[in-house]
Amino acid sequence: MTLLGDMEPAEAESVYFNEYSAPKALPKHEALARAFIDLHVEDNRRVVLVTSGGTTVPLETQTVRFIDNFSAGTRGATSAEYFLQQGYAVIFLHRQYSLLPYSRHYSHSTNCFLDFMDEAPPTADAANPDHGSIVVRSEYQDEMRDVLRKYRYAKQNNRLLLLPFTTVAEYMFELRAMAKLMRPLGSNALFYLAAAVSDFFIPRSRMAEHKIQSQEIPAHLQGDTVDDSEEIYTGENEIQPPKNQKKLVVNLDPVPKFLHRLVDGWAPDGSMVVSFKLETDPSLLVYKARTALQRYSHHLVIGNLLSTRKWEVVFITPDAPHERWIRVPKARRSKSISGVEDQVGLAEIQKGGSAQKPTSQTEDVPPSDETRDGVEIESLIIPELVKLHDKMIEKKTQKTE
Ligand code: 9Z3
């Protein structure tokens, strides 16, 4: 059997999309997106498709278990806010329940909205003499007003469209549909692919219908639940297996490289495509990001390391300077529980081949925005990216004049 990874991109696309039915929400999402895009085409406004959060890989058709990844959607949600600030309209294709632009400041357990609230002293209300109004605590008023105004502006002016997905297949269907719908935007379209998309999946044909059983079930109850799935999830036994226990061996296929199809087929002519490359090994990051740019011939790969992603990224471009580091100045770095600050600079390969102290010009660039916790690197990434998009649009207009 030929693996999707070994096929030509267009063939892999059709095999992949034929395996699944489109997500139920897709027609509704398409209608919303069509209206949103029409509106912004009419106003000659740029539209960015931001993808955000992780994708799941279900192990069963009636899904009880799935494989997931770490992404909370911080990069995507934060970037969306800075794109809106730059005048872009944003289609925010995100993993359901991951962070959202604006509400991210007051959500999940790290920024629980209840911690920002208080109850004011009771007023003379005969019916409820001990009830005070719910208010925002005084120390958060300014920040919340600012976030609220930006949020309301985006909402009232139709600048932000939120579209959720969960599985990797749903993500693929949504991405393809959105890219095709964006065609009337031409070079005003930008793709900013920050979602952490699974590289592996279980093809529908090999997926168990029902919950995979961890213990043998009596023969008279087996029915359809076992059949082929016994072979798929081979319960490889230990040398001396504990009675009635199985090992789950998950056999995954590579997800077809959708970036090929996005760049060569789905996306509008003249649009800009930006992908992210995530690595954990500093010595691989630049190499892998360059390889991705060469392979898909798009416009920009933003490389980041899991451990330093909140403080540094690298722009890999086809044009000089080819490799450009963007860093939050040391004194302005936010705290991060999962981050490892010592690793900042390690992935920057110096001439001579070894990793040394970073040479980045951007170390001393004054930050353009600030939050409670320091400078968000997206406040540096987005303006730089917009400059590149400006240049692309300029070139295109010169050509057509
Ligand atoms: C990224 O590299 C994003 O920056 C992060 C953001 C996922 C690291 P968080 O959501 O994290 O803020 O916690 N996204 C792309 C990762 C990815 O899957 N890239 C593919 C690859 O590396 C190419 S499309 O092969």
Short mmCIF file of C-alpha atoms and ligand atoms in Angstrom, two decimals:
data_model
loop_
_atom_site.label_atom_id
_atom_site.label_comp_id
_atom_site.label_asym_id
_atom_site.label_seq_id
_atom_site.Cartn_x
_atom_site.Cartn_y
_atom_site.Cartn_z
CA MET A 1 0.00 0.00 0.00
CA THR A 2 1.34 3.45 -0.91
CA LEU A 3 1.62 5.87 1.99
CA LEU A 4 0.20 9.35 1.52
CA GLY A 5 3.66 10.75 2.18
CA ASP A 6 5.00 8.95 -0.91
CA MET A 7 2.34 10.26 -3.31
CA GLU A 8 2.33 13.42 -5.41
CA PRO A 9 0.76 16.22 -3.33
CA ALA A 10 -2.39 16.48 -5.49
CA GLU A 11 -3.00 12.72 -5.36
CA ALA A 12 -2.37 12.62 -1.60
CA GLU A 13 -4.86 15.45 -1.23
CA SER A 14 -7.63 13.63 -3.03
CA VAL A 15 -6.98 10.34 -1.21
CA TYR A 16 -6.91 12.12 2.16
CA PHE A 17 -10.04 14.20 1.64
CA ASN A 18 -11.95 11.23 0.20
CA GLU A 19 -11.38 9.28 3.40
CA TYR A 20 -13.29 11.71 5.55
CA SER A 21 -16.58 13.47 5.33
CA ALA A 22 -16.35 17.22 5.70
CA PRO A 23 -16.90 18.57 9.22
CA LYS A 24 -20.56 19.25 10.00
CA ALA A 25 -19.85 22.90 10.73
CA LEU A 26 -18.08 23.51 7.40
CA PRO A 27 -21.06 24.80 5.36
CA LYS A 28 -21.88 27.28 8.13
CA HIS A 29 -18.24 28.34 8.42
CA GLU A 30 -18.03 28.79 4.64
CA ALA A 31 -21.12 30.99 4.59
CA LEU A 32 -19.75 33.14 7.41
CA ALA A 33 -16.34 33.40 5.78
CA ARG A 34 -17.78 34.25 2.36
CA ALA A 35 -19.73 37.18 3.79
CA PHE A 36 -16.70 38.29 5.86
CA ILE A 37 -14.35 38.15 2.87
CA ASP A 38 -16.80 39.93 0.54
CA LEU A 39 -17.07 42.77 3.01
CA HIS A 40 -13.31 43.24 3.21
CA VAL A 41 -12.74 42.80 -0.52
CA GLU A 42 -15.18 45.66 -1.02
CA ASP A 43 -13.19 47.83 1.41
CA ASN A 44 -9.88 46.73 -0.14
CA ARG A 45 -8.75 45.60 3.32
CA ARG A 46 -6.13 42.96 3.93
CA VAL A 47 -7.31 39.71 5.46
CA VAL A 48 -5.10 37.30 7.38
CA LEU A 49 -6.00 33.69 8.09
CA VAL A 50 -4.42 32.89 11.45
CA THR A 51 -4.38 29.22 12.44
CA SER A 52 -3.94 28.51 16.11
CA GLY A 53 -3.72 25.75 18.71
CA GLY A 54 -3.14 22.03 18.43
CA THR A 55 -5.00 19.38 16.44
CA THR A 56 -6.24 16.06 17.80
CA VAL A 57 -5.71 12.66 16.24
CA PRO A 58 -8.62 10.39 17.22
CA LEU A 59 -7.91 6.73 17.92
CA GLU A 60 -11.53 5.65 17.53
CA THR A 61 -14.34 6.79 15.22
CA GLN A 62 -16.60 7.20 18.22
CA THR A 63 -13.81 9.02 19.91
CA VAL A 64 -12.97 8.39 23.52
CA ARG A 65 -9.20 8.71 23.18
CA PHE A 66 -7.08 10.94 21.01
CA ILE A 67 -3.51 12.13 20.63
CA ASP A 68 -3.00 15.84 21.24
CA ASN A 69 -0.13 18.31 21.60
CA PHE A 70 0.99 21.08 23.92
CA SER A 71 -0.18 24.14 22.00
CA ALA A 72 -2.45 26.46 23.98
CA GLY A 73 -2.89 28.89 21.11
CA THR A 74 -0.98 31.75 22.72
CA ARG A 75 1.00 32.54 19.56
CA GLY A 76 -2.08 32.58 17.36
CA ALA A 77 -4.37 34.53 19.70
CA THR A 78 -1.73 37.13 20.52
CA SER A 79 -0.69 37.53 16.88
CA ALA A 80 -4.33 38.03 15.86
CA GLU A 81 -4.56 41.04 18.18
CA TYR A 82 -1.48 42.65 16.65
CA PHE A 83 -2.77 42.01 13.12
CA LEU A 84 -6.03 43.71 14.06
CA GLN A 85 -4.01 46.60 15.45
CA GLN A 86 -2.29 46.85 12.05
CA GLY A 87 -5.65 47.18 10.28
CA TYR A 88 -6.02 43.60 9.05
CA ALA A 89 -9.26 41.68 9.25
CA VAL A 90 -8.62 38.28 10.86
CA ILE A 91 -10.09 34.85 10.22
CA PHE A 92 -9.09 33.01 13.36
CA LEU A 93 -9.12 29.28 12.65
CA HIS A 94 -8.50 27.82 16.07
CA ARG A 95 -8.65 24.66 18.10
CA GLN A 96 -11.89 24.74 20.02
CA TYR A 97 -11.40 25.95 23.63
CA SER A 98 -7.86 27.19 22.99
CA LEU A 99 -6.99 30.82 23.70
CA LEU A 100 -8.89 33.52 21.81
CA PRO A 101 -7.85 37.08 20.92
CA TYR A 102 -8.73 39.53 23.72
CA SER A 103 -10.53 37.07 25.99
CA ARG A 104 -7.16 35.29 26.42
CA HIS A 105 -6.26 38.04 28.92
CA TYR A 106 -8.98 36.79 31.24
CA SER A 107 -9.36 33.08 30.60
CA HIS A 108 -8.19 29.63 31.60
CA SER A 109 -6.62 29.03 34.96
CA THR A 110 -3.63 31.37 34.53
CA ASN A 111 -5.80 34.46 34.09
CA CYS A 112 -9.07 33.38 35.63
CA PHE A 113 -11.56 36.20 35.07
CA LEU A 114 -12.95 35.87 38.59
CA ASP A 115 -9.63 37.10 40.00
CA PHE A 116 -10.19 40.41 38.23
CA MET A 117 -13.64 40.97 39.74
CA ASP A 118 -14.93 42.32 43.02
CA GLU A 119 -18.20 43.04 44.68
CA ALA A 120 -18.83 46.72 45.41
CA PRO A 121 -20.29 47.73 48.79
CA PRO A 122 -24.05 47.16 48.90
CA THR A 123 -26.26 50.01 47.74
CA ALA A 124 -29.70 50.83 49.10
CA ASP A 125 -31.65 48.10 47.32
CA ALA A 126 -34.67 47.22 49.44
CA ALA A 127 -35.09 43.80 47.84
CA ASN A 128 -31.42 42.78 48.18
CA PRO A 129 -29.88 44.82 50.96
CA ASP A 130 -26.63 42.80 51.01
CA HIS A 131 -26.00 42.77 47.21
CA GLY A 132 -23.30 44.99 45.73
CA SER A 133 -22.68 45.41 41.99
CA ILE A 134 -20.00 43.25 40.43
CA VAL A 135 -17.09 45.45 39.35
CA VAL A 136 -13.57 45.13 37.96
CA ARG A 137 -10.95 45.60 40.67
CA SER A 138 -9.46 49.06 40.60
CA GLU A 139 -5.91 47.91 39.74
CA TYR A 140 -7.14 46.22 36.54
CA GLN A 141 -9.48 48.96 35.29
CA ASP A 142 -7.10 50.58 32.80
CA GLU A 143 -5.87 47.36 31.29
CA MET A 144 -9.34 45.87 31.01
CA ARG A 145 -10.77 49.04 29.50
CA ASP A 146 -8.07 48.95 26.85
CA VAL A 147 -8.69 45.27 26.01
CA LEU A 148 -12.46 45.76 26.06
CA ARG A 149 -12.31 48.73 23.69
CA LYS A 150 -10.15 46.84 21.20
CA TYR A 151 -12.41 43.79 21.42
CA ARG A 152 -15.56 45.82 20.88
CA TYR A 153 -13.99 47.70 18.00
CA ALA A 154 -13.09 44.42 16.27
CA LYS A 155 -16.56 43.02 16.88
CA GLN A 156 -18.56 46.07 15.89
CA ASN A 157 -16.55 46.57 12.71
CA ASN A 158 -16.62 42.92 11.68
CA ARG A 159 -12.86 42.53 11.78
CA LEU A 160 -12.63 39.18 13.53
CA LEU A 161 -14.17 35.86 12.52
CA LEU A 162 -13.73 32.97 14.94
CA LEU A 163 -13.88 29.46 13.44
CA PRO A 164 -13.18 26.39 15.61
CA PHE A 165 -11.83 22.93 14.72
CA THR A 166 -10.77 19.94 16.81
CA THR A 167 -9.26 17.10 14.78
CA VAL A 168 -6.47 17.26 12.23
CA ALA A 169 -8.95 16.25 9.49
CA GLU A 170 -11.30 19.10 10.43
CA TYR A 171 -8.35 21.47 10.33
CA MET A 172 -7.44 20.32 6.80
CA PHE A 173 -10.98 20.72 5.47
CA GLU A 174 -11.32 24.16 7.02
CA LEU A 175 -7.92 25.35 5.80
CA ARG A 176 -8.59 24.25 2.24
CA ALA A 177 -12.05 25.80 2.19
CA MET A 178 -10.89 29.11 3.66
CA ALA A 179 -7.92 29.39 1.30
CA LYS A 180 -10.17 28.87 -1.72
CA LEU A 181 -12.72 31.38 -0.44
CA MET A 182 -9.93 33.92 0.00
CA ARG A 183 -9.11 33.96 -3.73
CA PRO A 184 -10.91 37.26 -4.46
CA LEU A 185 -8.48 38.93 -2.04
CA GLY A 186 -5.46 38.26 -4.26
CA SER A 187 -2.33 39.79 -2.73
CA ASN A 188 -4.37 41.26 0.13
CA ALA A 189 -4.54 37.73 1.55
CA LEU A 190 -2.04 36.54 4.13
CA PHE A 191 -1.72 33.05 5.65
CA TYR A 192 -0.17 32.83 9.10
CA LEU A 193 0.02 29.16 10.01
CA ALA A 194 0.76 29.06 13.73
CA ALA A 195 -1.34 26.01 14.61
CA ALA A 196 0.62 22.98 15.80
CA VAL A 197 -0.66 20.46 13.28
CA SER A 198 -0.15 16.77 13.87
CA ASP A 199 2.27 15.13 11.45
CA PHE A 200 0.74 11.68 11.92
CA PHE A 201 -2.76 10.25 11.90
CA ILE A 202 -4.72 6.99 11.74
CA PRO A 203 -6.44 6.59 8.37
CA ARG A 204 -10.16 6.06 8.62
CA SER A 205 -9.85 2.62 7.04
CA ARG A 206 -7.72 1.41 9.95
CA MET A 207 -9.57 3.13 12.75
CA ALA A 208 -11.58 1.21 15.35
CA GLU A 209 -15.23 2.18 15.46
CA HIS A 210 -15.71 1.70 19.20
CA LYS A 211 -13.65 2.41 22.27
CA ILE A 212 -10.51 0.28 22.23
CA GLN A 213 -10.72 -2.29 24.99
CA SER A 214 -7.83 -2.68 27.41
CA GLN A 215 -8.93 -6.09 28.62
CA GLU A 216 -10.27 -9.16 26.89
CA ILE A 217 -14.04 -9.19 26.73
CA PRO A 218 -16.12 -12.40 26.76
CA ALA A 219 -16.63 -13.97 23.33
CA HIS A 220 -20.43 -13.61 23.44
CA LEU A 221 -20.05 -9.82 23.85
CA GLN A 222 -17.39 -9.32 21.24
CA GLY A 223 -19.67 -8.61 18.27
CA ASP A 224 -18.27 -5.85 16.06
CA THR A 225 -16.11 -4.34 18.75
CA VAL A 226 -13.17 -6.61 18.12
CA ASP A 227 -12.94 -7.88 14.52
CA ASP A 228 -10.27 -6.00 12.51
CA SER A 229 -9.34 -3.62 15.25
CA GLU A 230 -7.67 -6.51 17.08
CA GLU A 231 -5.22 -6.60 14.22
CA ILE A 232 -4.77 -2.87 14.02
CA TYR A 233 -4.08 -2.22 17.64
CA THR A 234 -2.09 -5.39 18.01
CA GLY A 235 -2.23 -6.28 21.66
CA GLU A 236 1.40 -7.29 21.55
CA ASN A 237 1.92 -9.39 24.59
CA GLU A 238 4.67 -8.96 27.12
CA ILE A 239 7.04 -11.89 27.43
CA GLN A 240 5.00 -12.95 30.37
CA PRO A 241 1.78 -11.06 29.83
CA PRO A 242 -0.38 -10.22 32.77
CA LYS A 243 -3.61 -12.14 32.30
CA ASN A 244 -6.36 -10.32 30.47
CA GLN A 245 -4.17 -7.31 29.65
CA LYS A 246 -3.08 -6.00 26.27
CA LYS A 247 -0.54 -3.52 25.05
CA LEU A 248 -1.82 -0.83 22.74
CA VAL A 249 0.38 -0.38 19.68
CA VAL A 250 -0.66 2.63 17.67
CA ASN A 251 0.32 2.64 14.03
CA LEU A 252 0.21 6.10 12.44
CA ASP A 253 0.57 7.28 8.83
CA PRO A 254 2.10 10.62 7.85
CA VAL A 255 -0.37 13.44 7.24
CA PRO A 256 0.05 14.69 3.64
CA LYS A 257 2.08 17.89 3.37
CA PHE A 258 -0.78 20.34 3.00
CA LEU A 259 1.60 23.29 2.60
CA HIS A 260 2.41 22.17 -0.95
CA ARG A 261 -1.24 22.26 -1.88
CA LEU A 262 -1.87 25.53 -0.09
CA VAL A 263 0.97 27.29 -1.90
CA ASP A 264 0.44 25.66 -5.31
CA GLY A 265 -3.29 25.23 -5.41
CA TRP A 266 -5.62 26.55 -2.77
CA ALA A 267 -4.28 30.02 -1.90
CA PRO A 268 -4.92 33.07 -4.10
CA ASP A 269 -2.27 34.08 -6.62
CA GLY A 270 -0.01 36.73 -5.17
CA SER A 271 -0.96 36.02 -1.56
CA MET A 272 1.67 35.68 1.15
CA VAL A 273 2.14 32.39 2.98
CA VAL A 274 3.93 32.25 6.33
CA SER A 275 4.49 28.93 8.09
CA PHE A 276 6.01 28.15 11.46
CA LYS A 277 8.65 25.55 12.20
CA LEU A 278 8.87 24.19 15.69
CA GLU A 279 11.86 22.28 17.02
CA THR A 280 13.26 21.33 20.40
CA ASP A 281 16.89 20.75 19.33
CA PRO A 282 18.63 24.12 18.80
CA SER A 283 21.09 22.67 16.29
CA LEU A 284 18.26 21.65 13.95
CA LEU A 285 16.03 24.71 13.94
CA VAL A 286 17.59 26.88 11.24
CA TYR A 287 18.33 23.90 9.01
CA LYS A 288 14.76 22.60 9.24
CA ALA A 289 13.23 26.03 8.69
CA ARG A 290 15.41 26.59 5.59
CA THR A 291 14.54 23.17 4.25
CA ALA A 292 10.82 23.90 4.65
CA LEU A 293 11.17 27.18 2.77
CA GLN A 294 12.99 25.47 -0.09
CA ARG A 295 10.56 22.59 -0.22
CA TYR A 296 7.36 24.61 -0.38
CA SER A 297 8.71 27.78 -2.06
CA HIS A 298 6.54 30.09 0.01
CA HIS A 299 7.52 33.43 1.50
CA LEU A 300 8.55 33.10 5.10
CA VAL A 301 9.22 30.42 7.68
CA ILE A 302 9.23 31.58 11.28
CA GLY A 303 11.35 29.19 13.31
CA ASN A 304 10.96 28.77 17.04
CA LEU A 305 12.20 26.49 19.79
CA LEU A 306 9.72 25.09 22.27
CA SER A 307 11.84 26.33 25.19
CA THR A 308 12.44 29.91 23.98
CA ARG A 309 9.41 30.58 21.78
CA LYS A 310 8.14 33.43 23.91
CA TRP A 311 11.40 35.37 23.64
CA GLU A 312 12.97 34.68 20.25
CA VAL A 313 12.06 33.57 16.74
CA VAL A 314 13.97 33.47 13.48
CA PHE A 315 12.67 34.74 10.12
CA ILE A 316 13.90 32.58 7.24
CA THR A 317 13.25 34.29 3.90
CA PRO A 318 14.17 33.61 0.27
CA ASP A 319 15.69 37.11 0.00
CA ALA A 320 18.58 38.60 1.97
CA PRO A 321 19.22 38.63 4.88
CA HIS A 322 17.80 35.05 4.66
CA GLU A 323 18.07 34.58 8.44
CA ARG A 324 16.97 37.23 10.85
CA TRP A 325 16.50 36.85 14.60
CA ILE A 326 13.85 38.73 16.50
CA ARG A 327 14.30 38.84 20.26
CA VAL A 328 12.62 40.43 23.20
CA PRO A 329 15.30 42.45 25.03
CA LYS A 330 16.45 40.63 28.15
CA ALA A 331 15.01 43.12 30.61
CA ARG A 332 11.59 42.95 28.96
CA ARG A 333 11.09 39.21 28.83
CA SER A 334 7.96 37.81 30.42
CA LYS A 335 8.25 34.97 32.88
CA SER A 336 7.40 31.55 31.48
CA ILE A 337 7.08 28.39 33.54
CA SER A 338 7.87 26.10 30.64
CA GLY A 339 10.55 28.35 29.09
CA VAL A 340 14.32 27.95 29.50
CA GLU A 341 15.96 31.37 29.24
CA ASP A 342 19.48 29.94 29.13
CA GLN A 343 18.68 28.53 25.71
CA VAL A 344 18.04 31.92 24.11
CA GLY A 345 20.66 32.34 21.36
CA LEU A 346 21.59 28.67 21.14
CA ALA A 347 19.87 28.06 17.81
CA GLU A 348 21.55 31.00 16.11
CA ILE A 349 24.28 29.40 14.09
CA GLN A 350 27.31 31.64 13.85
CA LYS A 351 29.69 31.75 10.92
CA GLY A 352 32.08 28.92 11.61
CA GLY A 353 29.29 26.57 12.45
CA SER A 354 29.05 26.67 16.23
CA ALA A 355 26.39 28.22 18.38
CA GLN A 356 27.70 31.20 20.32
CA LYS A 357 26.46 34.47 21.72
CA PRO A 358 23.71 35.84 19.46
CA THR A 359 24.64 38.63 17.07
CA SER A 360 21.10 39.81 16.62
CA GLN A 361 20.61 43.45 15.76
CA THR A 362 17.21 43.35 17.33
CA GLU A 363 18.44 42.85 20.92
CA ASP A 364 18.37 46.59 21.48
CA VAL A 365 15.32 47.51 19.46
CA PRO A 366 12.91 49.24 21.84
CA PRO A 367 9.73 47.24 22.27
CA SER A 368 6.60 48.65 20.69
CA ASP A 369 4.08 47.43 23.20
CA GLU A 370 3.92 46.24 26.75
CA THR A 371 1.70 44.07 28.89
CA ARG A 372 1.49 43.30 32.56
CA ASP A 373 4.08 40.56 32.16
CA GLY A 374 6.54 42.22 29.82
CA VAL A 375 6.80 42.50 26.06
CA GLU A 376 5.00 39.99 23.92
CA ILE A 377 7.21 38.80 21.08
CA GLU A 378 4.22 38.95 18.71
CA SER A 379 4.31 42.75 19.11
CA LEU A 380 7.72 42.58 17.36
CA ILE A 381 6.90 39.79 14.89
CA ILE A 382 3.74 41.25 13.35
CA PRO A 383 5.05 44.72 12.37
CA GLU A 384 8.10 43.06 10.72
CA LEU A 385 5.85 40.66 8.88
CA VAL A 386 3.56 43.45 7.73
CA LYS A 387 6.60 45.21 6.20
CA LEU A 388 7.30 42.09 4.16
CA HIS A 389 3.66 41.89 3.09
CA ASP A 390 3.78 45.60 2.11
CA LYS A 391 6.77 44.88 -0.12
CA MET A 392 5.04 41.94 -1.81
CA ILE A 393 1.94 43.98 -2.52
CA GLU A 394 4.06 46.89 -3.80
CA LYS A 395 5.93 44.59 -6.21
CA LYS A 396 2.67 43.15 -7.47
CA THR A 397 1.17 46.59 -8.10
CA GLN A 398 4.31 47.70 -9.96
CA LYS A 399 4.05 44.62 -12.18
CA THR A 400 0.43 45.27 -13.07
CA GLU A 401 0.93 49.00 -13.76
C1 9Z3 B 1 4.44 27.03 16.01
O1 9Z3 B 1 5.59 26.80 15.87
C2 9Z3 B 1 3.89 27.95 17.10
O2 9Z3 B 1 4.72 29.04 17.28
C3 9Z3 B 1 3.71 27.20 18.46
C4 9Z3 B 1 3.03 28.17 19.42
C5 9Z3 B 1 2.82 25.99 18.26
C6 9Z3 B 1 5.06 26.79 19.01
P1 9Z3 B 1 1.62 28.16 21.61
O3 9Z3 B 1 0.33 27.78 20.96
O4 9Z3 B 1 2.80 27.60 20.68
O5 9Z3 B 1 1.79 29.65 21.71
O6 9Z3 B 1 1.80 27.46 22.93
N1 9Z3 B 1 3.50 26.47 15.20
C7 9Z3 B 1 3.75 25.58 14.10
C8 9Z3 B 1 4.14 24.22 14.56
C9 9Z3 B 1 4.08 23.21 13.46
O7 9Z3 B 1 3.40 22.24 13.63
N2 9Z3 B 1 4.77 23.40 12.36
C10 9Z3 B 1 4.94 22.36 11.36
C11 9Z3 B 1 6.32 21.80 11.55
O8 9Z3 B 1 7.10 22.27 12.41
C12 9Z3 B 1 4.89 22.94 9.96
S1 9Z3 B 1 3.34 23.57 9.54
O9 9Z3 B 1 6.67 20.84 10.84
#
